[in-house]
Coordinates of C-alpha atoms and ligand atoms in Angstrom, one line a residue:
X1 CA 114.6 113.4 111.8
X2 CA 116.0 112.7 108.5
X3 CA 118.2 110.1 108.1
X4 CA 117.2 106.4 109.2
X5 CA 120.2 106.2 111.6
X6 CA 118.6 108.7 113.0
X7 CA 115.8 106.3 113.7
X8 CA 117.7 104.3 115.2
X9 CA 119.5 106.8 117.7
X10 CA 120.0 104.9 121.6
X11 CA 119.5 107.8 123.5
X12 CA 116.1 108.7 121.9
X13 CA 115.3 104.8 122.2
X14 CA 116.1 104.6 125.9
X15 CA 113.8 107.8 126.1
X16 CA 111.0 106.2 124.7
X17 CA 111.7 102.8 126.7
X18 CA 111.7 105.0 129.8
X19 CA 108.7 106.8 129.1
X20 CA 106.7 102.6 128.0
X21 CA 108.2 101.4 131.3
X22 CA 106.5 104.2 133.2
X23 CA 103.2 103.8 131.7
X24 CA 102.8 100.5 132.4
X25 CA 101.4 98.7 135.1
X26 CA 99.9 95.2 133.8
X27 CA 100.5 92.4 131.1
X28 CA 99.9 93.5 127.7
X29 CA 99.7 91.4 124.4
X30 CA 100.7 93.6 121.3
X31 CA 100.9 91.8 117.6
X32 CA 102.8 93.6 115.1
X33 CA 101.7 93.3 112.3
X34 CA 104.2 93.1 109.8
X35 CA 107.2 90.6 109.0
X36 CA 109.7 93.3 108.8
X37 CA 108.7 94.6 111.9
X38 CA 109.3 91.2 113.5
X39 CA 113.2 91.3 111.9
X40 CA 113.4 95.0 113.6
X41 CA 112.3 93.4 116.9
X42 CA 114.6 90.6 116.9
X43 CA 117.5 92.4 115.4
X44 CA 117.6 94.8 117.8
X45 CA 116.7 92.7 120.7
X46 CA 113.4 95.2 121.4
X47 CA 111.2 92.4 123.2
X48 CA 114.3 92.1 125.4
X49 CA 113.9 95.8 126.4
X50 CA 110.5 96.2 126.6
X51 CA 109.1 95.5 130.7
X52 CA 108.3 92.1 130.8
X53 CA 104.6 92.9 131.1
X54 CA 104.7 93.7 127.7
X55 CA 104.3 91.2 125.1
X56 CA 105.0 91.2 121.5
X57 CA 103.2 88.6 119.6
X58 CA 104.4 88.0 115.6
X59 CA 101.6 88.4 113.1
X60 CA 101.0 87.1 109.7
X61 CA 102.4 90.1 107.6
X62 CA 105.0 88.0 105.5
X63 CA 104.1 87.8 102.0
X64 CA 106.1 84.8 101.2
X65 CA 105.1 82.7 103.9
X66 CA 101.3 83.2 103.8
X67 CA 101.5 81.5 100.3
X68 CA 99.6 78.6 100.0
X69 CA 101.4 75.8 99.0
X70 CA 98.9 75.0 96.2
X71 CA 99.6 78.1 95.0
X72 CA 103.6 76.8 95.0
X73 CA 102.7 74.1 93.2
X74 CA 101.3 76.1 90.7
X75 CA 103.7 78.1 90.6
X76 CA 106.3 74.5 89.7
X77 CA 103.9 73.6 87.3
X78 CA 104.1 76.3 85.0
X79 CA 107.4 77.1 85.6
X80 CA 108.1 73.2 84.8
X81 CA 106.7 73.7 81.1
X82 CA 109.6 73.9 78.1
X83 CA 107.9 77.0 76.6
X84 CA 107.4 79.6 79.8
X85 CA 109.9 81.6 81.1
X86 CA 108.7 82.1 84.9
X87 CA 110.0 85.3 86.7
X88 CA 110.0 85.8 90.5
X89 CA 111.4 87.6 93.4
X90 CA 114.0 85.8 94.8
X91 CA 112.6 84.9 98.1
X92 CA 110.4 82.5 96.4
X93 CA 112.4 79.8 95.0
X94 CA 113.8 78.2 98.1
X95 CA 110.0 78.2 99.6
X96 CA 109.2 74.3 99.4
X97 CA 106.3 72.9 97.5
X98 CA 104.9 69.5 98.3
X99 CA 108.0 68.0 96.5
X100 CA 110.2 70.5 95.4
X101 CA 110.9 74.1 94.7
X102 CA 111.9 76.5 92.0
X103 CA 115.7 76.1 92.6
X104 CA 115.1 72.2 91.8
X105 CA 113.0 73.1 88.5
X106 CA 115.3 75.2 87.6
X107 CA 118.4 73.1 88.0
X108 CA 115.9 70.3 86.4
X109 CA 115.8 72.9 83.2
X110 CA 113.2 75.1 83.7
X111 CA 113.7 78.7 83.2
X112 CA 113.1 80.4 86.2
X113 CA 114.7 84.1 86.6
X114 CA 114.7 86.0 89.5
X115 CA 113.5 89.3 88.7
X116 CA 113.2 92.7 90.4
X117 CA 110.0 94.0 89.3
X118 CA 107.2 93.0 87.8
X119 CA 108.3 95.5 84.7
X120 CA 111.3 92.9 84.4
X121 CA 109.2 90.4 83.7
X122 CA 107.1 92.5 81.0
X123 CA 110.5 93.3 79.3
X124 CA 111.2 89.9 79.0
X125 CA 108.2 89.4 77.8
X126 CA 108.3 91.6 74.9
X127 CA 112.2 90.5 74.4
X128 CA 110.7 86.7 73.8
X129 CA 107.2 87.0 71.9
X130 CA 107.6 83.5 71.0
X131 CA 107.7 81.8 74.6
X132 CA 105.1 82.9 77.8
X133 CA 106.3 84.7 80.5
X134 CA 104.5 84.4 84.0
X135 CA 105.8 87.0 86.7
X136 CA 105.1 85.1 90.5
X137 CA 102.5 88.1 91.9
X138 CA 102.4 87.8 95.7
X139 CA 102.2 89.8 98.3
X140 CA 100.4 92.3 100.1
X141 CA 98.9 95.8 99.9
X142 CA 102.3 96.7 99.2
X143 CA 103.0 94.8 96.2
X144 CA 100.1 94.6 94.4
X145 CA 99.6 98.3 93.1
X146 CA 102.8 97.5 90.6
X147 CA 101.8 94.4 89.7
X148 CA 98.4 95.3 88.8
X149 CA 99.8 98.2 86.9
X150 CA 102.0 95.8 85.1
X151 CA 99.2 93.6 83.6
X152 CA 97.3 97.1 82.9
X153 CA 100.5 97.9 80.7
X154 CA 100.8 94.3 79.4
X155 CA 96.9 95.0 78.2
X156 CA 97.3 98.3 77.0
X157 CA 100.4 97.5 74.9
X158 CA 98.8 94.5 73.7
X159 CA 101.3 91.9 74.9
X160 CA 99.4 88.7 74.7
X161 CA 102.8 86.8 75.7
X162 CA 102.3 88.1 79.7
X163 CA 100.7 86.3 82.4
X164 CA 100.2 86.9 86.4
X165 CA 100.1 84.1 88.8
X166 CA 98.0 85.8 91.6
X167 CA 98.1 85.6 95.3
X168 CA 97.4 88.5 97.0
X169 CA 96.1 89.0 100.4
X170 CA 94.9 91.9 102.2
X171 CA 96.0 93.0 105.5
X172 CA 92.5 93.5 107.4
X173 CA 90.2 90.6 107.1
X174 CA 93.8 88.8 108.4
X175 CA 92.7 90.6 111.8
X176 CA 89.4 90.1 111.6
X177 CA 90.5 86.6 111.4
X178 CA 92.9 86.8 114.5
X179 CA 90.3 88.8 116.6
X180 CA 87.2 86.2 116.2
X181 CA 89.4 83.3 116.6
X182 CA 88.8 81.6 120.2
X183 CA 92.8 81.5 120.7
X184 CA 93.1 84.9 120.0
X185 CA 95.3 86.5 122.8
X186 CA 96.0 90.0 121.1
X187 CA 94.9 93.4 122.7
X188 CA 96.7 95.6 120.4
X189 CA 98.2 96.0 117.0
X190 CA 101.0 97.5 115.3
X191 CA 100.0 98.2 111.5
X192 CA 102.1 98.1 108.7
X193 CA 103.0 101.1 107.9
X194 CA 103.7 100.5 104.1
X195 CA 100.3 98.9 103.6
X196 CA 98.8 102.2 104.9
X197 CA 100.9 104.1 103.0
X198 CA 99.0 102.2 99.7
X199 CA 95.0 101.8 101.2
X200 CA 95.0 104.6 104.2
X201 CA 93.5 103.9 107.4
X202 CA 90.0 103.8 106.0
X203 CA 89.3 100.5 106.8
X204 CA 90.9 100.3 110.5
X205 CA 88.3 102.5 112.5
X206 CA 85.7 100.2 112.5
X207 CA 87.6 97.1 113.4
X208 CA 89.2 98.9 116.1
X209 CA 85.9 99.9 117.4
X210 CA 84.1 96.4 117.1
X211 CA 86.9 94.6 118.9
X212 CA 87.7 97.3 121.2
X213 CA 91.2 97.2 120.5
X214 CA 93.6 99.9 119.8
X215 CA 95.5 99.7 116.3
X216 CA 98.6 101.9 115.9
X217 CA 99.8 102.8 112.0
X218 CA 104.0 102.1 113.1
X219 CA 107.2 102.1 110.8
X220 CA 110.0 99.8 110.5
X221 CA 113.0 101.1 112.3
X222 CA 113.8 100.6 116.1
X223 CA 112.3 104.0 117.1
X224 CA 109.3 103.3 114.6
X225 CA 108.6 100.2 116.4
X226 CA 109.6 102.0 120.1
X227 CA 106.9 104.5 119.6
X228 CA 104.2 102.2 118.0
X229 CA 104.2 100.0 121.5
X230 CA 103.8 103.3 123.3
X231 CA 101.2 104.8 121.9
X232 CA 99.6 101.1 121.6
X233 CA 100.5 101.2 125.6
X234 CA 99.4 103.8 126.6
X235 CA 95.9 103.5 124.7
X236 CA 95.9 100.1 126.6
X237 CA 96.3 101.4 130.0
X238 CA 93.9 104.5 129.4
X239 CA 91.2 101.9 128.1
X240 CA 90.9 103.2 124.7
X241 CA 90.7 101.6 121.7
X242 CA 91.4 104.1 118.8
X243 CA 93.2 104.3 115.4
X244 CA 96.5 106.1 115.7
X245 CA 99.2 106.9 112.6
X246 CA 102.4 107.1 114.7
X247 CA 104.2 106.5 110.9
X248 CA 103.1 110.0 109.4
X249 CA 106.3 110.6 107.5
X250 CA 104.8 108.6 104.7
X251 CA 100.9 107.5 105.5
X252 CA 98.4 109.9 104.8
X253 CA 95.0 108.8 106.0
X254 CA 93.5 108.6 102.6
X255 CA 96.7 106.4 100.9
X256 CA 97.8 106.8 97.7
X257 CA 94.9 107.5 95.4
X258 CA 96.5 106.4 91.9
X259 CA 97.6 103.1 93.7
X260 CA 94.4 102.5 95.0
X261 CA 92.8 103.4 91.6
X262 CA 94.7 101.0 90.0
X263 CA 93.7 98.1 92.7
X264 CA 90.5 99.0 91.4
X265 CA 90.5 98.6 87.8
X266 CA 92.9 95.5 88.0
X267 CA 91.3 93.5 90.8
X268 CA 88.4 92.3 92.9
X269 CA 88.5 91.1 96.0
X270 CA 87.8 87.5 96.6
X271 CA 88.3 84.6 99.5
X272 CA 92.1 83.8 99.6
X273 CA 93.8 80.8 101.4
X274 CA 96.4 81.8 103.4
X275 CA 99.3 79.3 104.2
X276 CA 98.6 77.3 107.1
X277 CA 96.0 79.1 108.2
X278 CA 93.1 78.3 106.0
X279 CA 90.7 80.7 103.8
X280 CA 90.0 84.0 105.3
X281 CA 86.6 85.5 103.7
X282 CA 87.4 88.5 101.1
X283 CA 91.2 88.4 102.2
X284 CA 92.5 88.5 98.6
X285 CA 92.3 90.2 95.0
X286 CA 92.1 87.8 91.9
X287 CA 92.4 89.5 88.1
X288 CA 88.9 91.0 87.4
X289 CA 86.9 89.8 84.7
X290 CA 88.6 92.6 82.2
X291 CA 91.2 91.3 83.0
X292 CA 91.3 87.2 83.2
X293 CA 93.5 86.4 79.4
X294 CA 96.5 87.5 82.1
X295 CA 96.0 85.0 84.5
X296 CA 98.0 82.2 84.4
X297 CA 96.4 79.9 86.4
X298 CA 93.5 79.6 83.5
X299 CA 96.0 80.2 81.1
X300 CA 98.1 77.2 81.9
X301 CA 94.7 75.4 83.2
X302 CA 96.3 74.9 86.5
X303 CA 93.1 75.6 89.0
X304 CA 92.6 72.2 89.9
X305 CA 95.9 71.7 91.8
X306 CA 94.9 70.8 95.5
X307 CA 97.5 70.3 98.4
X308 CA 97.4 69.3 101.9
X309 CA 100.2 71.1 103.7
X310 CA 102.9 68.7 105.6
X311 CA 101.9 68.8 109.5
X312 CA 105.2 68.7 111.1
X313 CA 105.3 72.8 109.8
X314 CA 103.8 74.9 112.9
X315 CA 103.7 77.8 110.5
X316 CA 100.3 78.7 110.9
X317 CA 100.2 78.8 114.8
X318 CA 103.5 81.2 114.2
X319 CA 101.5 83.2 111.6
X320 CA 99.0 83.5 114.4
X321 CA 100.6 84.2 116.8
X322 CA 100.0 81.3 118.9
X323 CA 103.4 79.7 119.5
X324 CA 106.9 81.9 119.4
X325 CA 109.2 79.9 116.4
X326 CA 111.7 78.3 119.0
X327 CA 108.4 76.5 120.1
X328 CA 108.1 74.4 117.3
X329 CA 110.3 70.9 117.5
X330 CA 111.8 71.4 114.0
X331 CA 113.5 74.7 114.7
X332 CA 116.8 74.7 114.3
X333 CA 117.0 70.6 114.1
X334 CA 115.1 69.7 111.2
X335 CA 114.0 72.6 110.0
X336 CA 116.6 75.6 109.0
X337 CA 117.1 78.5 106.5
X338 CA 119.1 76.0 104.7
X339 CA 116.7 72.5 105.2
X340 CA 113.2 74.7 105.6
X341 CA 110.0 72.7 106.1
X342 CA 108.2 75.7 105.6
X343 CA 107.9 79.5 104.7
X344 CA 108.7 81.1 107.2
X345 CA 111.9 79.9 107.6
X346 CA 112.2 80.7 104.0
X347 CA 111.3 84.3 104.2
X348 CA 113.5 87.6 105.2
X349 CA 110.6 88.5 106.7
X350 CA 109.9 85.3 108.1
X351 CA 109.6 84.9 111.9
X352 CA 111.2 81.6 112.2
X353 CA 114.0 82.8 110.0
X354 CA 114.3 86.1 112.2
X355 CA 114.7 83.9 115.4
X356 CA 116.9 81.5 113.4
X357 CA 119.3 84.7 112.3
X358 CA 119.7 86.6 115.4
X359 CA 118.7 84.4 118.9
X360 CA 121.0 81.5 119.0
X361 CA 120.4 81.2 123.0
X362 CA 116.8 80.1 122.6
X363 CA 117.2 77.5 120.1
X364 CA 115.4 74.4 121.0
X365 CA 118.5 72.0 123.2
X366 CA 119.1 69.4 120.6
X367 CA 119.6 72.2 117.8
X368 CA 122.2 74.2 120.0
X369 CA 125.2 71.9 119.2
X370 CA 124.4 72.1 115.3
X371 CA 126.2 74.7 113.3
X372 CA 124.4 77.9 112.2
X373 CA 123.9 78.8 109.1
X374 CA 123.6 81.9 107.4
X375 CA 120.4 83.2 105.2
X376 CA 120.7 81.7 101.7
X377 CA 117.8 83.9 100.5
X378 CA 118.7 85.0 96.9
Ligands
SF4_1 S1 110.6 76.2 112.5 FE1 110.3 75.3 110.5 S2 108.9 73.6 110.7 FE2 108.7 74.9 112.6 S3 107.1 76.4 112.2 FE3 109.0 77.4 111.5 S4 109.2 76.9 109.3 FE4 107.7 75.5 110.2

């Protein structure tokens, strides 16, 4: 197949649904991974299709909503001060701090631009040598390759003007994490496939192997997802617990090598909270030493800021899987794309936000006679 329509074709889907309903023959939990495998799922109503022995369970792969809210309140810090210019993706500035968020400093004067790419921000950057420029860096395996690259340009061009505001997490201490926790209900994962497309599948082999469970490399469209839970299925039923790359079209076990070699000379790993969940050991990257004049957090001496996250946001059991985003009493009442209370009703890749946007039936009872809004991510 070539096209992604293609991927997305109903009679190869009710193939593959034929061929998972065949195979099984007990309850299964599956976890993907990956936010934008959650949209896929809801979107297309695949949990709906799936036998009902099979579960999917929604993981914690959503950049924006595994920000910490210190790390927002950095973020309003900085972006608060007359002299920076602070650049982000858009999907950032609705997410609430512990007061406000970067629409409100912005409309309160700040200069805060929503940007494409971390190279945006460096232009600026260079455009405006007499003001700072801090680019937002979160994110995953995905997005931290171009952002390291960035401050490795920033360096090498000698543009003293450029700062990063890190958080990036890594996708497999987050499922150490889930495995070793006493809740944990998951006997299967689907990986994100754009994260293996950047590290490879190095590092999944052993954890599937320690916890016995089987972890299958899966894409983002319907058919992606359809033949991820099948594999994952049928390793289930067989008893096996392997790694399999059912996304081939664009990971290669090894990853990219000049991404990867850019991680390297940018970062180090390091503990990394992870929003409403807690620290997970060695889950993030932080500037390496070579590299600390481009961190903005010592640059703007903001380390110190401490938050305690607001407790009525169930985020973190949703990040965990542990409650389904209807299940929290904010949904939909209190808490909507347009009032969020936390992330990952912020999020496009959000799970509360995905169950917000496409299943009106299971909002909570007192939420089902308010209007429905649309997405206002920017
Ligand atoms: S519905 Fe809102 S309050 Fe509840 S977990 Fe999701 S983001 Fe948090």
């Amino acid at each position: 197949m070539k096209y992604i329509e293609e991927f997305q074709d109903p009679e190869l889907a009710r193939r593959l649904l034929d061929d998972i309903h065949a195979t099984v023959t007990r309850p299964w939990a599956l976890m993907e991974v990956c936010g934008g495998q959650t949209h896929t799922i809801i979107r297309h109503g695949i949990d709906q299709l799936l036998p009902d022995q099979v579960e999917l369970i929604h993981g914690p792969g959503c950049p924006v909503c595994v920000t910490p809210l210190e790390v927002i309140d950095k973020a309003l810090e900085i972006a608060s001060r007359p002299d920076v210019i602070f650049c982000s993706f858009g999907d950032m500035l609705r997410v609430p701090g512990s007061g406000r968020d970067l629409f409100q400093v912005r409309s309160e004067g700040g200069d805060v631009r929503v940007v494409y790419s971390p190279l945006d921000a460096l232009r600026i950057a260079r455009q405006n040598p007499a003001r700072e420029v801090v680019f937002f860096g979160i994110g995953f395996e995905t997005t931290a390759p171009p952002n390291a690259m960035t401050v490795h340009q920033a360096k090498k061009l000698g543009i003293p003007n450029f700062s990063l505001l890190v958080s990036h997490v890594r996708v497999p201490p987050a499922i150490e994490a889930i495995m070793t926790s006493p809740s944990c209900r998951v006997q299967a994962f689907l990986a994100a496939g754009h994260v293996c497309s950047v590290m490879g599948m190095a590092e999944y082999p052993e954890l599937a192997a320690r916890h016995r469970v089987p972890i299958v490399v899966t894409g983002f469209e319907p058919l992606d997802i359809l033949e991820g839970v099948r594999r994952a299925v049928r390793q289930l039923e067989r008893g096996e617990h392997t790694v399999d790359n059912a996304y081939a079209r664009a990971v290669r076990p090894e990853g990219n090598p000049a991404a990867l070699a850019m991680l390297e000379d940018v970062f180090e790993v390091t503990d990394r909270a992870w929003r409403g969940i807690g620290v997970i050991p060695d889950s993030g990257w932080r500037l390496s030493a070579r590299y600390r004049d481009y961190d903005a957090e010592h640059r703007f001496s903001v380390t110190d800021i401490a938050t305690q996250e607001p407790a009525e946001c169930r985020s973190g059991e949703v990040l965990q899987g542990l409650i389904k985003p209807h299940e929290c009493e904010a949904f939909g009442t209190t808490c909507t794309p347009r009032t969020p209370l936390g992330a990952t009703m912020v999020s496009s890749e959000g799970a509360c936000a995905a169950y917000y946007l496409y299943r009106r039936l299971d909002l909570a009872p007192a939420a089902r006679t308010a209007p429905l809004e649309a997405s206002p991510v920017v």
